[in-house]
Short mmCIF file of C-alpha atoms and ligand atoms in Angstrom, two decimals:
data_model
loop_
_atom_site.label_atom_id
_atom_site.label_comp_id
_atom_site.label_asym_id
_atom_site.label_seq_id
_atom_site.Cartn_x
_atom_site.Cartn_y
_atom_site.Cartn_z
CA UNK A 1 -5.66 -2.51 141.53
CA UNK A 2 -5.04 -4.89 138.75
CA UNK A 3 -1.37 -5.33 137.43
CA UNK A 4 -0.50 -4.48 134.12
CA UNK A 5 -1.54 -7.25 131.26
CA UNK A 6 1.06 -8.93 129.15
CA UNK A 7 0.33 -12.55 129.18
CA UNK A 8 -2.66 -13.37 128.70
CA UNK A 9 -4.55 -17.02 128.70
CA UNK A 10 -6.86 -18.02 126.31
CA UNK A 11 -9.82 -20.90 126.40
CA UNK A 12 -12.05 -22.06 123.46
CA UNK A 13 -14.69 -24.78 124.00
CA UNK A 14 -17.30 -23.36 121.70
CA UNK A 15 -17.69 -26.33 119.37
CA UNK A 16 -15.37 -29.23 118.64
CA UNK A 17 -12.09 -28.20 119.30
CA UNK A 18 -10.53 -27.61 123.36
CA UNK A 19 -8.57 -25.46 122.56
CA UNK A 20 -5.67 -22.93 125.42
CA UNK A 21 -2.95 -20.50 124.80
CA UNK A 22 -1.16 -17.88 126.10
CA UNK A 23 -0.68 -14.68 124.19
CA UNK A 24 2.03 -11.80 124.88
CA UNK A 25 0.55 -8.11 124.37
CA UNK A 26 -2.33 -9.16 122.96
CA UNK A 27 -0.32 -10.58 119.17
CA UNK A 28 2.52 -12.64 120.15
CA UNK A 29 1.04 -16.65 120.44
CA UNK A 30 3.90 -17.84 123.46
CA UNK A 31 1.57 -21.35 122.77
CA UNK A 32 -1.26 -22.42 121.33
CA UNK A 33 -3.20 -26.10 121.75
CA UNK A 34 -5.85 -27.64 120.21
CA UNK A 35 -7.27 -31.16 121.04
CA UNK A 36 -9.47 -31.61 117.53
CA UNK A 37 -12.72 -34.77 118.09
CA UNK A 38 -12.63 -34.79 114.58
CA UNK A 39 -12.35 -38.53 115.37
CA UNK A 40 -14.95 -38.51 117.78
CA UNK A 41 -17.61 -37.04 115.39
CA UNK A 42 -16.51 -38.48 111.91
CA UNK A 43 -18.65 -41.50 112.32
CA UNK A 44 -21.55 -39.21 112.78
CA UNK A 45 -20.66 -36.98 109.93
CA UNK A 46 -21.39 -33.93 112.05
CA UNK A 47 -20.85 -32.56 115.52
CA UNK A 48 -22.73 -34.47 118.24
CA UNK A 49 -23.14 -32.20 120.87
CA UNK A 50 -23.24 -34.42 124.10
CA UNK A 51 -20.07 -36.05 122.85
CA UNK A 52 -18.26 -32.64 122.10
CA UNK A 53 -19.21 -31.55 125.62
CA UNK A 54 -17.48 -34.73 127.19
CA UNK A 55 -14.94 -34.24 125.52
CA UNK A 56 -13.99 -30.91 126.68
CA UNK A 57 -14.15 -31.99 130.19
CA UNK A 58 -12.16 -34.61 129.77
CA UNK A 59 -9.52 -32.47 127.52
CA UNK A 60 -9.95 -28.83 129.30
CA UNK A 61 -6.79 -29.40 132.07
CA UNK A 62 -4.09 -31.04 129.65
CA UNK A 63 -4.48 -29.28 127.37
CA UNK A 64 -4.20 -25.91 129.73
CA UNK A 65 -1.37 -27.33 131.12
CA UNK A 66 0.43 -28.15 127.81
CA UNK A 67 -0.52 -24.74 126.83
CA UNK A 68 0.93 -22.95 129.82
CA UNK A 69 4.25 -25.42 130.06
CA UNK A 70 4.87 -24.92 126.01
CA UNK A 71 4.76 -20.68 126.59
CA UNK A 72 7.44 -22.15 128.85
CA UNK A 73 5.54 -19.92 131.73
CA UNK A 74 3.98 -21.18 135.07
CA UNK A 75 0.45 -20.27 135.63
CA UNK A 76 1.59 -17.75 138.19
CA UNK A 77 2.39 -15.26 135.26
CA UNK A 78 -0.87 -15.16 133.43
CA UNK A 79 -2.26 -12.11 134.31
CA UNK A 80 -5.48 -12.41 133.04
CA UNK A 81 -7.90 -15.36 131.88
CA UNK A 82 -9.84 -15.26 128.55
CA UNK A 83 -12.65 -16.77 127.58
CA UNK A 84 -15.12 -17.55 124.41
CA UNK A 85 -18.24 -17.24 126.22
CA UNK A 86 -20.31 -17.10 122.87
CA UNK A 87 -21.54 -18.37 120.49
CA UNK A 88 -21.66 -21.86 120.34
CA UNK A 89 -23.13 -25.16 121.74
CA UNK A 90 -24.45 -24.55 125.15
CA UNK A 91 -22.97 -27.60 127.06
CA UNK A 92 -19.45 -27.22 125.07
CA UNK A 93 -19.28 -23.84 126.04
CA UNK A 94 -19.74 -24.25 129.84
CA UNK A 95 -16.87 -26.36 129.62
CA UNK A 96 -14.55 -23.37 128.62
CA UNK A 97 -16.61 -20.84 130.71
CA UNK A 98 -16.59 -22.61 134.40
CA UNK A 99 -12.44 -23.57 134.35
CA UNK A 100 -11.80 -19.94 132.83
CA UNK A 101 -13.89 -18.97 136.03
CA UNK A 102 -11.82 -21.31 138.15
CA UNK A 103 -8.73 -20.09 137.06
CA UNK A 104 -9.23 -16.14 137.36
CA UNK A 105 -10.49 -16.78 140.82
CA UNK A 106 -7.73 -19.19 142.24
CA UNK A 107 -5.10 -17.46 140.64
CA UNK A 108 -6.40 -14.25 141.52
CA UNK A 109 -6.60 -12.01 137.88
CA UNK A 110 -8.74 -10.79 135.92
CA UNK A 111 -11.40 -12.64 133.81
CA UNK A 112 -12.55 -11.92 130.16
CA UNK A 113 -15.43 -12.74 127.93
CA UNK A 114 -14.82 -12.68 124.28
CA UNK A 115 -17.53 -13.33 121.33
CA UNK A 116 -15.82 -16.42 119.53
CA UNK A 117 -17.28 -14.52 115.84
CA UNK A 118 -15.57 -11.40 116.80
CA UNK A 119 -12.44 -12.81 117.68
CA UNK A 120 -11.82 -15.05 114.70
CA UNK A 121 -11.81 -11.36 112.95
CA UNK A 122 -8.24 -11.15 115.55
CA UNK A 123 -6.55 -14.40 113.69
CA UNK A 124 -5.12 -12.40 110.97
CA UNK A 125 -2.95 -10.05 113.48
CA UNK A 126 -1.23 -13.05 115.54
CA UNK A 127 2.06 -14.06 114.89
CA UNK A 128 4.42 -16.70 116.50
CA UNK A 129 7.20 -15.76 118.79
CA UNK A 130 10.48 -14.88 117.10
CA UNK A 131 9.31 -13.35 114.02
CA UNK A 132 10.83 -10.33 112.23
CA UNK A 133 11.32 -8.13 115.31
CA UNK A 134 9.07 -10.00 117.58
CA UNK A 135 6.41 -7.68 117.48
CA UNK A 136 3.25 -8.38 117.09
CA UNK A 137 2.01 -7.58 113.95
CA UNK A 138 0.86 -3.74 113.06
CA UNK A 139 -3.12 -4.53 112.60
CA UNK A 140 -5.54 -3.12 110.53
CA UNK A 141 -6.12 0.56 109.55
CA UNK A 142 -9.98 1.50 110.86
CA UNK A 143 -12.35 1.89 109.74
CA UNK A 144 -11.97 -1.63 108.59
CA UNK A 145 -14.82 -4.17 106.58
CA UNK A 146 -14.36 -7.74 108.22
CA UNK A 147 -15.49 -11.07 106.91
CA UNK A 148 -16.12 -13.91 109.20
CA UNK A 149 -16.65 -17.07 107.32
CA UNK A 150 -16.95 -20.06 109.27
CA UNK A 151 -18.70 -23.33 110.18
CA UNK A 152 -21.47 -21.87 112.04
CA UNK A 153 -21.71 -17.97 110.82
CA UNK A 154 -21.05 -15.65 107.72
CA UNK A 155 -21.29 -12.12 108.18
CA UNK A 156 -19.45 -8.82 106.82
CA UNK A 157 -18.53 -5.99 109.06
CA UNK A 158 -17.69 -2.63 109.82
CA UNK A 159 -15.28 -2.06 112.51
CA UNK A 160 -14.36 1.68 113.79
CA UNK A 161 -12.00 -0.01 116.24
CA UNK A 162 -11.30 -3.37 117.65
CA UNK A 163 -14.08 -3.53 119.93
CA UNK A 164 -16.65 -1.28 117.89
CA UNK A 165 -18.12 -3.60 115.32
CA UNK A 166 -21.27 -2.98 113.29
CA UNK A 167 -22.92 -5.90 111.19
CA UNK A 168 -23.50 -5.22 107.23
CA UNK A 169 -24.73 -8.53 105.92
CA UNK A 170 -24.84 -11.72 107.02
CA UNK A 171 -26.28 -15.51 105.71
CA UNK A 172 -30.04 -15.61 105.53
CA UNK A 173 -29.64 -19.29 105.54
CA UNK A 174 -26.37 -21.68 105.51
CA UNK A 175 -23.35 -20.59 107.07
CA UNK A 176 -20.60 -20.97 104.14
CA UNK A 177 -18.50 -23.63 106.22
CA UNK A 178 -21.78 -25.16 106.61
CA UNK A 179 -22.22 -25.21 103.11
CA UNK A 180 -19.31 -26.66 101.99
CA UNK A 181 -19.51 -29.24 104.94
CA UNK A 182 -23.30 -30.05 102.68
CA UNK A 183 -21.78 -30.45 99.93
CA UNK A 184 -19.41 -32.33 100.70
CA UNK A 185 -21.37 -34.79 101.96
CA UNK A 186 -23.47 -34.63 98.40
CA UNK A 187 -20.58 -35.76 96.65
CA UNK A 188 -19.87 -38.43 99.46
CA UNK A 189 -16.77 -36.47 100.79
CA UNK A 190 -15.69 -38.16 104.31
CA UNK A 191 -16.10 -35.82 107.32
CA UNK A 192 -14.60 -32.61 107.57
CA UNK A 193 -15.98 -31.93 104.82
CA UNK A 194 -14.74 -28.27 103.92
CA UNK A 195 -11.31 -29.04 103.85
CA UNK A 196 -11.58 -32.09 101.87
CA UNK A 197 -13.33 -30.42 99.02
CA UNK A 198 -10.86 -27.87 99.17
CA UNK A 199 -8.46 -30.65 98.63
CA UNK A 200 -10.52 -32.46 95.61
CA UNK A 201 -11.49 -29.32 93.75
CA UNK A 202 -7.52 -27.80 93.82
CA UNK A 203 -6.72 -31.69 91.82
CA UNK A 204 -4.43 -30.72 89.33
CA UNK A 205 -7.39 -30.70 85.79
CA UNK A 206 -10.48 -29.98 87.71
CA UNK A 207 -12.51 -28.02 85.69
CA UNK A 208 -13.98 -25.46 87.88
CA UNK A 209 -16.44 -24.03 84.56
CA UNK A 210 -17.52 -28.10 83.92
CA UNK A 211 -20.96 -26.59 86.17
CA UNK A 212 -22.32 -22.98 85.96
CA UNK A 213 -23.89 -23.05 89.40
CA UNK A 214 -25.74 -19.93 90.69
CA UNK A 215 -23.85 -17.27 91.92
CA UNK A 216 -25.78 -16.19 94.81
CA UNK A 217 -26.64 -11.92 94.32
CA UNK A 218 -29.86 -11.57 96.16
CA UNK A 219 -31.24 -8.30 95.59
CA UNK A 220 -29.25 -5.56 94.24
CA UNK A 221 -26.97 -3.83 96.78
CA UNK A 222 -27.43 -6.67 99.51
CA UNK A 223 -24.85 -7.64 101.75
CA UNK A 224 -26.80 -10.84 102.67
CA UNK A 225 -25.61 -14.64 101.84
CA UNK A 226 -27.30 -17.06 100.56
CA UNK A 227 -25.85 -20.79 99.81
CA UNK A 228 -29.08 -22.70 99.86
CA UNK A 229 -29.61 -22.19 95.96
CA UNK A 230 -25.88 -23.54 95.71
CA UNK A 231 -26.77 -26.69 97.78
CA UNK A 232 -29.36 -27.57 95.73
CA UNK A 233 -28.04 -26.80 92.19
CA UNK A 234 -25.00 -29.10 93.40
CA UNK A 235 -27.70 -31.89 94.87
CA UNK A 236 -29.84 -32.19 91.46
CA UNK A 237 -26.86 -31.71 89.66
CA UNK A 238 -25.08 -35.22 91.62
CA UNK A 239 -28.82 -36.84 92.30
CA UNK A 240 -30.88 -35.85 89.48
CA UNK A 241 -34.37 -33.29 89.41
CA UNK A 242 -36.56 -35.77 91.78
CA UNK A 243 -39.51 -37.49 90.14
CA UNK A 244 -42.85 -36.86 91.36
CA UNK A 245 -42.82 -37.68 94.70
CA UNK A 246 -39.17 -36.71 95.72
CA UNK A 247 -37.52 -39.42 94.95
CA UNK A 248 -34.14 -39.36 93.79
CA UNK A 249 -32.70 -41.65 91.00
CA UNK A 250 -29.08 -42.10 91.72
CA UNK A 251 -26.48 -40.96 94.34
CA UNK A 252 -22.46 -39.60 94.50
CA UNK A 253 -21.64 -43.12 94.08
CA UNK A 254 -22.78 -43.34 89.76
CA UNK A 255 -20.09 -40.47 90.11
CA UNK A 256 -16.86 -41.20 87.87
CA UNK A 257 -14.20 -39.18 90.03
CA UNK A 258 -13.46 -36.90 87.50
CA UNK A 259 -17.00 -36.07 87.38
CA UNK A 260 -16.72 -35.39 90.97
CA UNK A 261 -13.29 -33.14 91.36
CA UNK A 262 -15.17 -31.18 88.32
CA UNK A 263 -18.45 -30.96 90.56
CA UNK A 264 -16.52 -29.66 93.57
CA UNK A 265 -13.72 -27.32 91.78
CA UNK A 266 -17.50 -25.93 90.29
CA UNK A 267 -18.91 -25.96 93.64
CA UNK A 268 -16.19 -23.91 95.16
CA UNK A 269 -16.04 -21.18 92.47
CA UNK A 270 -19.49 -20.49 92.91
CA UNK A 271 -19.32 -20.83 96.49
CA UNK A 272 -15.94 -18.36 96.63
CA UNK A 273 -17.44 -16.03 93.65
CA UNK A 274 -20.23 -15.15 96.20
CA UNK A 275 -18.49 -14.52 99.26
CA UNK A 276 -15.81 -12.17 96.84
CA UNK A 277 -18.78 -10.80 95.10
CA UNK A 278 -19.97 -9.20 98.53
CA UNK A 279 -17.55 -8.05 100.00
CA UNK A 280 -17.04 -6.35 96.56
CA UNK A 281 -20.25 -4.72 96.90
CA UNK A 282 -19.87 -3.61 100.55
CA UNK A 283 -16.35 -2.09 100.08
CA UNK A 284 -18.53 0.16 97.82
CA UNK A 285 -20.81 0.62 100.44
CA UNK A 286 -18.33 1.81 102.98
CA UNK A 287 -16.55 4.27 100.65
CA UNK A 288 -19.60 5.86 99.99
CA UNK A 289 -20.65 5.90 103.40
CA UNK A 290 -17.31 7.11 104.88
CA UNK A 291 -16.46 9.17 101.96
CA UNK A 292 -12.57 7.18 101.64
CA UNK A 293 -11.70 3.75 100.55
CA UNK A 294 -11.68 1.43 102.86
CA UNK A 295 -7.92 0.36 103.66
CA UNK A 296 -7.85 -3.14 105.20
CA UNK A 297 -10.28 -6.09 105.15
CA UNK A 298 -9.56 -8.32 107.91
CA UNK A 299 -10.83 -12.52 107.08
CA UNK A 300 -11.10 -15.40 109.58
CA UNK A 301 -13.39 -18.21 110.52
CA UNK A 302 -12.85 -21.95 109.22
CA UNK A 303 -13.39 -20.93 105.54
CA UNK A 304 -10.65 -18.57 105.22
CA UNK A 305 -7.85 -21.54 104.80
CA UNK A 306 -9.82 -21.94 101.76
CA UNK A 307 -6.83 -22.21 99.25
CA UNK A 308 -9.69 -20.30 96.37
CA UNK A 309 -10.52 -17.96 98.39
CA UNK A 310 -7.70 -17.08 99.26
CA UNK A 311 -5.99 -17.00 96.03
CA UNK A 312 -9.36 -14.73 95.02
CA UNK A 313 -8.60 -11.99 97.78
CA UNK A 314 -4.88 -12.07 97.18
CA UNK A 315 -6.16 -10.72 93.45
CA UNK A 316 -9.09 -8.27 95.09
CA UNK A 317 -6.12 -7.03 97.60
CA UNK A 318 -3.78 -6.09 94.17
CA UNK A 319 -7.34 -5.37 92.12
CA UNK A 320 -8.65 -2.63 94.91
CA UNK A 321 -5.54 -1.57 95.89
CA UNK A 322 -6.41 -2.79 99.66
CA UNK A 323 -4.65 -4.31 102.54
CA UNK A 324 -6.25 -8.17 102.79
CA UNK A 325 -5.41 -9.78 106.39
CA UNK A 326 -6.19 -13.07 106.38
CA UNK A 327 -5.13 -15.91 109.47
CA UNK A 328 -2.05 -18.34 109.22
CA UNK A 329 -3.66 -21.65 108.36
CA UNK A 330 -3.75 -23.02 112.09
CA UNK A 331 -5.26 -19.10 113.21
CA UNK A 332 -8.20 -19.97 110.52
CA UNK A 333 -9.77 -22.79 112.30
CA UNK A 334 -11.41 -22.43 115.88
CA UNK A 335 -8.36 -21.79 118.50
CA UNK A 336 -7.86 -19.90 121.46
CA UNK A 337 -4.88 -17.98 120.67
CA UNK A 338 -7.47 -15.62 119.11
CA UNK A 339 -9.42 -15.44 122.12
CA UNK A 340 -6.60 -14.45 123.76
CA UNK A 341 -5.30 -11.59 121.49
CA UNK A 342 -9.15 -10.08 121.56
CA UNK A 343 -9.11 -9.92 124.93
CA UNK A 344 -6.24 -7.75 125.19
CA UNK A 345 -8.04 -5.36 124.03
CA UNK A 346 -10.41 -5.73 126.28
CA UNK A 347 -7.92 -5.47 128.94
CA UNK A 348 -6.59 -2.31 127.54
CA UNK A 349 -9.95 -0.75 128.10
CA UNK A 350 -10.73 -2.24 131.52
CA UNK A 351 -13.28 -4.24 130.38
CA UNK A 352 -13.52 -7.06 133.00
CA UNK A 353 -16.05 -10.06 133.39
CA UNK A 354 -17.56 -10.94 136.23
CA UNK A 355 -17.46 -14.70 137.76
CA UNK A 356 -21.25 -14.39 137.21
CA UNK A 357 -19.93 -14.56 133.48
CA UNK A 358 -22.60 -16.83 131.19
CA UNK A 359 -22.35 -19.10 128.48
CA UNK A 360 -24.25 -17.48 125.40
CA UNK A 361 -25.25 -20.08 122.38
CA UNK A 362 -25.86 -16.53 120.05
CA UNK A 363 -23.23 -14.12 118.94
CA UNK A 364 -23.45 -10.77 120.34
CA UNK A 365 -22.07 -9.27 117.08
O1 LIG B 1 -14.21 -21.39 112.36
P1 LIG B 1 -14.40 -22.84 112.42
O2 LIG B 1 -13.24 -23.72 112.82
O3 LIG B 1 -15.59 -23.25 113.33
C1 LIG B 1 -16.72 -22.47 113.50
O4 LIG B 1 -16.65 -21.48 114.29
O5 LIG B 1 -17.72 -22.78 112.82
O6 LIG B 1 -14.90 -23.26 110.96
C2 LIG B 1 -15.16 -24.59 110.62
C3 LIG B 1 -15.71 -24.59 109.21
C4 LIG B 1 -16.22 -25.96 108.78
O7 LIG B 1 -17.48 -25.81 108.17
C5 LIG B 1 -15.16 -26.41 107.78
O8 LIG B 1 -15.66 -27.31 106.82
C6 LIG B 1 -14.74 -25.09 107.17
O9 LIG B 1 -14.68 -24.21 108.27
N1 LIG B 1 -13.43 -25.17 106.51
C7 LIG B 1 -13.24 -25.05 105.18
C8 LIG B 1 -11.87 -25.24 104.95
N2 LIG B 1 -11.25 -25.46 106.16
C9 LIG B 1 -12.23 -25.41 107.10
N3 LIG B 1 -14.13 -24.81 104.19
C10 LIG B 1 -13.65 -24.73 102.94
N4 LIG B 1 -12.34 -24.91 102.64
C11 LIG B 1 -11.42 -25.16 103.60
N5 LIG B 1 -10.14 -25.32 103.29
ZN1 LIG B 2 -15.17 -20.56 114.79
#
């Protein structure tokens, strides 16, 4: 017989962040940690797996410990041990996997696996401690569409409940994150690149029409992405059309700055105007499919801390008349307090792993 689940304790490893917390009834984040190698990867000007999966080892037990000590718990209260089994790199997620394993076993509760692209859908319902009432937050009304935009995936979806998802649309090449992360690196933006052209296109001036990049549509109706066309249009636009031969004539560095913040304020409207665009187009979907207007669209993944995107669904919220949940800045990113809050759902239902639980590198959503 398993004992009721309150606490639960969370544990990402999926990429580049370690990453524990503990998470009361499945909304209230007692603590949340996150060792970033942002400074072990800059130099690289991308993830290096091998280093990311050292990294974890070495980070995994502080920063469990810090996690558990700062929900001012001891680890004899957890009732049950979370998870992000998948997606992600292989090596980085054993990490996670084999001390989440460890710790269910020794202390004797429950272990759960959680898909890291589902969960980031969770970020918007997760609130600190000591809030209004100190409740966790009321959730979404389902049916529900969901957008996860992140580093490594972009997809729309339809939940029925928190652990019923169905996938409408999703990238048919770049992720966005992945995409801004590219194009940053076009305009010789320093590593991570996402948040820094957030930074440089929201300059006070920067003329976001200065570039009519392409906006993405794909065929009518289509809830696909597509950000390669945006990549490129930003590349000749900063490089030049190649001569013969594919040889560029210049770099970001002929750039005058202004001529950059206007590239990447253009960048990001296009980039944004996509993303809003479809999940325009599948809101129609799903009220002609359910035959009601969908009441609450649920955002997470690195991208949603984007300040234009999220000034852009704050007006599609008032615009559609719809309920837009998006993270707290620090629930955008890749952490494990949404892992966590997931997996009390999981709980709810029973829904146990195994210790013959596996690392997954694809999403199973
Ligand atoms: O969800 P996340 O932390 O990791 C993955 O699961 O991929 O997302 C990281 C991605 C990176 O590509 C990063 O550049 C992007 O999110 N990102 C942003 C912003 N903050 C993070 N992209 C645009 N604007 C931002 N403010
Ligand atoms: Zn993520």
């Amino acid at each position: 017989m398993t004992r009721p689940v309150r606490l639960i304790l969370g544990i990402e490893t999926s990429c580049d962040e370690t990453a524990a917390a503990v998470v009361e009834r499945g909304g209230i984040v007692r603590s949340g940690v996150v060792a970033s190698q942002d400074e072990i990867h800059a130099e690289y000007g991308g993830v290096v797996p091998e280093l990311a999966s050292r990294a974890h080892v070495e980070r995994i037990l502080p920063v469990v410990r810090r996690a558990v000590r700062d929900a001012a718990v001891s680890l004899t209260d957890i009732d049950a041990v979370a998870v992000g089994h998948r997606p992600g790199l292989i090596g980085a997620l054993l990490v996670g996997v084999s001390a989440a394993k460890a710790l269910a076993w020794s202390l004797g509760v429950p272990l759960i696996g959680v898909d890291h692209v589902h969960a980031h859908l969770y970020a918007p319902v997760l609130r600190p401690p000591g809030g209004a009432d100190g409740a966790p937050s009321p959730g979404p009304v389902f049916p529900a569409l969901g957008l996860v935009v992140s580093g490594g995936h972009t997809s729309l979806y339809r939940l029925a409940s928190w652990r019923s998802l169905e996938r409408l649309g999703a990238t048919i090449d770049d992720a966005m994150g992945e995409a801004f992360d590219k194009g940053a690196a076009i305009l010789g933006i320093p590593f991570p690149g996402g948040p820094n052209l957030d930074r440089l296109a929201s300059i006070p001036g920067a003329d976001d029409a200065a570039h009519r990049f392409p906006l993405s549509r794909l065929t009518p109706g289509s809830l696909d992405f597509s950000f390669s066309g945006l990549k490129t249009a930003l590349l000749y636009a900063v490089r030049g059309v190649p001569a013969p031969g594919g040889v560029f004539v210049r770099d970001h560095s002929a750039l005058a700055e202004r001529e950059r913040v206007d590239l990447a304020a253009s960048f990001q409207r296009a980039a944004v105007g996509a993303a809003v665009l479809k999940i325009e187009r599948a809101l129609d979907a799903l009220a002609a499919r359910d035959g009601a207007a969908c009441g609450t669209l649920l955002v997470g993944g690195g991208v949603s801390a984007n300040s234009r995107l999220r000034r852009e669904l704050a007006a599609l919220a008032h615009r559609r008349s719809l309920s837009v949940l998006v993270p707290e800045a620090r629930y955008c990113v890749d952490n494990a307090a949404m892992i966590a809050g997931l997996a009390h759902e999981f709980a709810g239902a029973g829904e146990w792993a195994g210790l013959d639980l596996q690392a997954v590198p694809t999403t199973s959503c």
